[in-house]
Amino acid sequence: MDASTQTCARALLEITPAIVQAIRVRMRAARLHELSVPQFRTLAFIGRHPGCSLSDAAEFIGLTLPSMSVLINGLVEAGLVLRQTSLLDRRRVTLNLTGTGASVYAHALEGTLAWLSQQLEPLPEADKQTVLRAMEILRPQFLTNTDATPIVEATHA
Amino acid sequence: MDASTQTCARALLEITPAIVQAIRVRMRAARLHELSVPQFRTLAFIGRHPGCSLSDAAEFIGLTLPSMSVLINGLVEAGLVLRQTSLLDRRRVTLNLTGTGASVYAHALEGTLAWLSQQLEPLPEADKQTVLRAMEILRPQFLTNTDATPIVEATHA
DNA sequence: TTATAATAGTTGCAGTTTCTAACTATTCGA
DNA sequence: TCGAATAGTTAGAAACTGCAACTATTATAA
C-alpha cells in the first residue's frame, strides 16, 4: 500500500464525516422540510428509480432490509412515498414518490444546496473544479451503480 | 451563484453521505472496536487536544452539549476516556484518553484506514492526488479550526 | 404435482443516538 | 454580595438501526 493511498484515505476519513455532520445539522435546523439524511437520500433514489423495490433502496442507501422498511414506513406515513405490492411479483414492493414527496424533496434539495453553495462560493474556481472532479472520481467507488434498476411498472394505478 | 458552485455542491451532497455511510457500515461490521463514527471522531479530537473541554468537543463534532455529554458517558464507561473536573474552573470538564482509549482508537483507525485504502488503491495516482487536494480544500470550510484549543492542564493526576 | 428451498418484506424487540427543556454548580461583573 | 452568564448534567421523548423470527410468495426439483 503506497503512501499516497494512505494519506488520501486518512484525509477522507477525517473530512467527509465532518461535511456530512454539517449537512445533518443544517438539515435539522431547517425545520421546514423535516428529513433525515437517509430519508433525503432515499427520496432522491426513489425519484431517480420510480418503481424500485425496497431491497434496491436498502442496498443503495446502505441499510438492512428491516431498517429500510421502517424508514419507508415513516415516509409513507408522512405522505411522501407510495408503497404498492408489485403486480409481477407479489412478494416485491414498488416504491414511488407522491406529488408531495417530490416537492418536499425538491425543497429540501434546494435549501441544502443553497446553503452548501454558500459554503463553497468563496473558493477559487480552480478549487471548485478540483472538488468536483474528486467527487466524480469517488462516485463509482462508493455508489453502487445508480442506474442498474430496471424501470418497470413505474406506476400502475 | 455560478453554475460550477451549484454543480460542486450537488456532487458533494450526493457523494459524501454515501462515503460516510460506507464507513459506518464498515465500522459496525468490524465488531472488534465497537465505535460509532461520532465516537471515533471524538476520540480523535481528544487525542489531538488532550485536556479539552466538553464544549470544545461538542462544537468540533457538531453535537449539542447534552448529546456530547451522553456520548462521553459512553466512552468513560467503556474506559476509553477520562473525565475530570478542571482545577482552574470547576465548571469545566477536562477530557483525556486513557491508555485503552488511545489503543482502541489506534486500532479502529488502522482497520478503517486499511479498508478505505483498499477501496482507493485501484485508482490511478493522479486521481488520488485530486481527491487528496479536494479534501485539503474542503477541510477549512467544514472543520472548525482544529488547533484553537489551549492545551493547558493536559493531565493533572 | 407437490414438497422444499429461496426470495421479499414485515414485525418485535433492544440498544444507540440525538434532541429540547429544565436543572445544578461555578464563576464573573456591577 | 447579588444577579447574570457559563459549563455540564439529567430526564424524557423520538428517531434510527440492527438482529431474530415471522409471513407470504415464487422457484426448483423429485
XYZ file of N, CA and C in Angstrom, chain A residues 10-148:
417
model
N -6.767 8.711 4.816
C -6.800 9.418 6.089
C -7.551 10.741 5.958
N -7.307 11.431 4.873
C -7.990 12.711 4.636
C -9.489 12.493 4.469
N -9.848 11.466 3.714
C -11.264 11.161 3.514
C -11.941 10.856 4.836
N -11.256 10.064 5.648
C -11.822 9.632 6.924
C -11.987 10.817 7.871
N -11.157 11.804 7.707
C -11.238 12.964 8.592
C -12.280 13.970 8.095
N -12.305 14.204 6.804
C -13.087 15.323 6.269
C -14.535 14.955 5.962
N -14.754 13.817 5.296
C -16.131 13.546 4.856
C -17.128 13.441 6.011
N -16.763 12.820 7.142
C -17.762 12.809 8.229
C -18.067 14.211 8.718
N -17.088 15.086 8.698
C -17.328 16.464 9.139
C -18.302 17.164 8.192
N -18.136 16.933 6.904
C -19.041 17.544 5.927
C -20.461 17.038 6.134
N -20.587 15.735 6.273
C -21.917 15.156 6.419
C -22.567 15.614 7.719
N -21.780 15.708 8.771
C -22.328 16.187 10.035
C -22.831 17.628 9.873
N -22.077 18.430 9.151
C -22.511 19.808 8.902
C -23.817 19.819 8.115
N -23.922 18.953 7.132
C -25.151 18.845 6.342
C -26.302 18.419 7.239
N -26.045 17.447 8.108
C -27.076 16.944 9.004
C -27.589 18.061 9.904
N -26.650 18.797 10.496
C -27.029 19.893 11.391
C -27.854 20.924 10.619
N -27.397 21.245 9.436
C -28.105 22.235 8.629
C -29.516 21.746 8.269
N -29.640 20.488 7.899
C -30.955 19.960 7.512
C -31.896 19.922 8.708
N -31.313 19.623 9.874
C -32.155 19.567 11.060
C -32.597 20.964 11.458
N -31.709 21.918 11.276
C -32.020 23.298 11.651
C -33.159 23.853 10.790
N -33.179 23.438 9.523
C -34.231 23.898 8.623
C -35.491 23.074 8.867
N -36.264 23.471 9.846
C -37.421 22.718 10.294
C -38.468 22.504 9.193
N -38.401 23.322 8.183
C -39.403 23.300 7.118
C -39.598 21.894 6.558
N -38.512 21.344 6.077
C -38.613 20.011 5.465
C -37.884 19.045 6.369
N -38.649 18.455 7.245
C -38.095 17.603 8.313
C -37.653 16.262 7.749
N -36.461 16.224 7.201
C -35.941 14.983 6.643
C -34.574 14.678 7.231
N -34.361 13.417 7.598
C -33.021 12.998 7.980
C -32.218 12.767 6.701
N -30.903 12.654 6.871
C -30.066 12.437 5.699
C -30.448 11.147 4.977
N -30.620 10.019 5.672
C -31.020 8.800 4.950
C -32.375 8.950 4.266
N -33.314 9.628 4.926
C -34.622 9.851 4.297
C -34.459 10.669 3.022
N -33.663 11.684 3.116
C -33.400 12.542 1.953
C -32.789 11.740 0.809
N -31.806 10.940 1.151
C -31.147 10.137 0.117
C -32.120 9.127 -0.482
N -32.988 8.589 0.362
C -33.949 7.600 -0.130
C -34.941 8.248 -1.092
N -35.423 9.422 -0.736
C -36.319 10.138 -1.656
C -35.622 10.376 -2.995
N -34.353 10.777 -2.930
C -33.609 11.022 -4.164
C -33.535 9.756 -5.002
N -33.272 8.636 -4.329
C -33.143 7.366 -5.050
C -34.456 6.963 -5.700
N -35.525 7.075 -4.923
C -36.828 6.689 -5.473
C -37.195 7.613 -6.635
N -36.866 8.869 -6.494
C -37.139 9.818 -7.580
C -36.429 9.430 -8.868
N -35.203 8.936 -8.709
C -34.428 8.540 -9.884
C -34.813 7.151 -10.360
N -35.442 6.356 -9.476
C -35.777 4.967 -9.818
C -37.219 4.667 -9.473
N -38.127 5.310 -10.163
C -39.551 5.078 -9.852
C -39.863 3.599 -9.989
N -40.606 3.083 -9.032
C -40.985 1.685 -9.090
C -39.938 0.737 -8.564
N -38.896 1.261 -7.943
C -37.851 0.390 -7.400
C -38.397 -0.402 -6.218
N -37.679 -1.430 -5.842
C -38.109 -2.248 -4.707
C -37.442 -1.769 -3.433
N -37.919 -2.294 -2.314
C -37.332 -1.981 -1.020
C -35.871 -2.424 -0.962
N -35.604 -3.583 -1.501
C -34.230 -4.098 -1.489
C -33.299 -3.187 -2.277
N -33.769 -2.724 -3.426
C -32.966 -1.799 -4.226
C -32.551 -0.600 -3.384
N -33.558 -0.020 -2.741
C -33.297 1.174 -1.944
C -32.352 0.852 -0.791
N -32.609 -0.274 -0.113
C -31.780 -0.647 1.035
C -30.329 -0.816 0.625
N -30.118 -1.501 -0.482
C -28.747 -1.743 -0.910
C -28.065 -0.436 -1.278
N -28.774 0.407 -1.986
C -28.175 1.664 -2.418
C -27.830 2.551 -1.232
N -28.745 2.670 -0.304
C -28.527 3.566 0.830
C -27.537 2.960 1.824
N -27.463 1.638 1.854
C -26.551 1.006 2.796
C -27.223 0.673 4.109
N -28.499 0.332 4.046
C -29.226 -0.081 5.244
C -29.652 -1.531 5.071
N -29.960 -2.177 6.197
C -30.536 -3.512 6.121
C -31.987 -3.387 5.656
N -32.527 -4.504 5.224
C -33.905 -4.502 4.747
C -34.870 -4.046 5.839
N -34.766 -4.595 7.064
C -35.688 -4.127 8.106
C -35.579 -2.622 8.357
N -34.367 -2.109 8.375
C -34.197 -0.677 8.620
C -34.843 0.137 7.507
N -34.643 -0.307 6.274
C -35.247 0.428 5.170
C -36.765 0.329 5.225
N -37.259 -0.829 5.642
C -38.706 -0.992 5.763
C -39.268 0.051 6.732
N -38.594 0.218 7.853
C -39.029 1.197 8.853
C -38.909 2.625 8.300
N -37.793 2.896 7.652
C -37.602 4.236 7.078
C -38.718 4.553 6.094
N -39.046 3.571 5.253
C -40.107 3.766 4.270
C -41.450 3.958 4.976
N -41.669 3.204 6.051
C -42.876 3.425 6.864
C -43.058 4.904 7.158
N -41.991 5.500 7.664
C -42.054 6.906 8.024
C -42.408 7.777 6.835
N -41.797 7.483 5.688
C -42.042 8.304 4.504
C -43.464 8.097 3.984
N -43.971 6.861 4.116
C -45.343 6.587 3.684
C -46.330 7.317 4.593
N -46.080 7.220 5.903
C -46.968 7.886 6.859
C -46.955 9.400 6.667
N -45.797 9.916 6.251
C -45.694 11.355 6.008
C -46.301 11.736 4.655
N -46.741 10.720 3.918
C -47.371 11.003 2.630
C -46.393 11.351 1.522
N -45.139 10.927 1.686
C -44.127 11.295 0.693
C -43.860 10.178 -0.305
N -44.194 8.960 0.088
C -43.883 7.800 -0.746
C -45.105 6.901 -0.834
N -45.252 6.281 -1.993
C -46.320 5.313 -2.231
C -45.718 3.921 -2.206
N -46.253 3.052 -1.341
C -45.780 1.678 -1.314
C -46.879 0.774 -1.839
N -46.610 0.097 -2.942
C -47.613 -0.787 -3.530
C -47.017 -2.165 -3.763
N -47.851 -3.173 -3.677
C -47.399 -4.520 -3.996
C -47.221 -4.638 -5.504
N -46.097 -5.207 -5.903
C -45.831 -5.379 -7.323
C -46.819 -6.362 -7.938
N -47.231 -6.079 -9.161
C -48.167 -6.970 -9.841
C -47.442 -8.172 -10.436
N -46.165 -7.958 -10.783
C -45.398 -9.033 -11.401
C -44.957 -10.072 -10.383
N -44.595 -9.600 -9.209
C -44.121 -10.498 -8.153
C -44.657 -9.963 -6.833
N -45.664 -10.685 -6.318
C -46.383 -10.094 -5.183
C -45.595 -10.111 -3.885
N -44.383 -10.696 -3.917
C -43.521 -10.536 -2.748
C -42.911 -9.135 -2.722
N -42.710 -8.606 -3.898
C -41.998 -7.330 -4.005
C -42.907 -6.147 -3.720
N -42.243 -5.077 -3.357
C -42.930 -3.828 -3.094
C -42.440 -2.819 -4.119
N -43.324 -1.963 -4.564
C -42.995 -0.963 -5.566
C -43.057 0.419 -4.925
N -41.965 1.153 -5.023
C -41.901 2.462 -4.384
C -41.955 3.582 -5.405
N -42.756 4.583 -5.093
C -42.823 5.783 -5.930
C -43.011 7.005 -5.047
N -42.550 8.137 -5.540
C -42.794 9.378 -4.824
C -44.231 9.822 -5.067
N -44.840 10.394 -4.031
C -46.107 11.088 -4.254
C -45.774 12.493 -4.754
N -46.765 13.215 -5.143
C -46.547 14.605 -5.542
C -45.917 15.383 -4.398
N -46.487 15.188 -3.219
C -45.928 15.840 -2.032
C -44.478 15.444 -1.828
N -44.219 14.149 -1.964
C -42.864 13.647 -1.774
C -41.887 14.326 -2.710
N -42.281 14.432 -3.971
C -41.407 15.063 -4.956
C -41.137 16.517 -4.583
N -42.182 17.199 -4.137
C -41.984 18.627 -3.867
C -41.236 18.846 -2.556
N -41.489 17.989 -1.557
C -40.720 18.098 -0.306
C -39.245 17.831 -0.585
N -38.995 16.817 -1.401
C -37.611 16.527 -1.749
C -36.976 17.713 -2.472
N -37.711 18.252 -3.431
C -37.181 19.385 -4.197
C -36.843 20.550 -3.275
N -37.738 20.811 -2.320
C -37.494 21.907 -1.387
C -36.263 21.653 -0.521
N -36.176 20.422 -0.001
C -35.035 20.085 0.848
C -33.743 20.191 0.053
N -33.801 19.684 -1.182
C -32.623 19.757 -2.040
C -32.220 21.201 -2.268
N -33.193 21.994 -2.620
C -32.928 23.405 -2.915
C -32.302 24.109 -1.709
N -32.933 23.908 -0.540
C -32.433 24.575 0.659
C -31.026 24.148 1.020
N -30.802 22.836 1.004
C -29.483 22.327 1.376
C -28.436 22.765 0.368
N -28.842 22.737 -0.892
C -27.926 23.119 -1.958
C -27.547 24.592 -1.834
N -28.518 25.401 -1.503
C -28.253 26.839 -1.362
C -27.226 27.078 -0.258
N -27.448 26.385 0.861
C -26.526 26.543 1.985
C -25.135 26.042 1.624
N -25.112 24.856 1.008
C -23.832 24.246 0.654
C -23.094 25.120 -0.363
N -23.841 25.652 -1.306
C -23.236 26.531 -2.308
C -22.613 27.748 -1.642
N -23.315 28.224 -0.633
C -22.821 29.387 0.088
C -21.476 29.082 0.753
N -21.349 27.855 1.241
C -20.082 27.464 1.866
C -18.962 27.403 0.838
N -19.313 26.976 -0.368
C -18.286 26.749 -1.388
C -17.967 28.003 -2.184
N -18.883 28.917 -2.149
C -18.804 30.084 -3.031
C -17.475 30.846 -2.942
N -16.921 31.049 -1.723
C -15.660 31.795 -1.642
C -14.464 31.095 -2.260
N -14.588 29.819 -2.541
C -13.442 29.098 -3.103
C -13.125 29.587 -4.508
N -11.840 29.611 -4.865
C -11.470 29.936 -6.251
C -12.025 28.874 -7.194
N -12.274 29.299 -8.396
C -12.873 28.423 -9.400
C -12.098 27.107 -9.548
N -10.786 27.207 -9.549
C -9.968 26.007 -9.741
C -10.214 24.992 -8.628
N -10.371 25.494 -7.418
C -10.609 24.599 -6.287
C -11.945 23.886 -6.429
N -12.947 24.630 -6.875
C -14.257 24.005 -7.062
C -14.156 22.894 -8.100
N -13.390 23.159 -9.124
C -13.209 22.134 -10.155
C -12.529 20.903 -9.573
N -11.546 21.137 -8.741
C -10.843 20.021 -8.112
C -11.804 19.200 -7.265
N -12.615 19.892 -6.474
C -13.571 19.194 -5.601
C -14.558 18.394 -6.453
N -15.039 19.040 -7.495
C -15.999 18.363 -8.367
C -15.388 17.109 -8.984
N -14.160 17.255 -9.457
C -13.508 16.091 -10.065
C -13.310 14.985 -9.040
N -12.923 15.387 -7.847
C -12.729 14.387 -6.781
C -14.015 13.609 -6.536
N -15.138 14.319 -6.512
C -16.414 13.642 -6.259
C -16.735 12.668 -7.387
N -16.424 13.072 -8.600
C -16.687 12.178 -9.731
C -15.792 10.947 -9.677
N -14.586 11.155 -9.176
C -13.670 10.018 -9.026
C -14.202 9.053 -7.970
N -14.717 9.617 -6.877
C -15.142 8.775 -5.753
C -16.491 8.113 -5.997
N -17.300 8.737 -6.836
C -18.657 8.233 -7.043
C -18.706 6.727 -7.315
N -18.008 6.252 -8.361
C -18.128 4.820 -8.648
C -17.560 3.929 -7.548
N -16.662 4.451 -6.719
C -16.077 3.641 -5.654
C -17.059 3.419 -4.507
N -17.977 4.372 -4.317
C -18.816 4.307 -3.116
C -20.312 4.301 -3.409
N -20.671 4.485 -4.671
C -22.078 4.493 -5.023
C -22.339 3.322 -5.959
N -22.955 2.271 -5.400
C -23.289 1.125 -6.239
C -24.114 1.621 -7.417
N -23.718 1.187 -8.584
C -24.232 1.778 -9.819
C -25.705 2.160 -9.761
N -25.915 3.417 -9.903
C -27.211 4.034 -9.684
C -28.235 3.631 -10.729
N -27.768 3.167 -11.860
C -28.711 3.012 -12.965
C -28.893 1.566 -13.385
N -28.779 0.674 -12.429
C -28.927 -0.744 -12.757
C -30.365 -1.219 -12.574
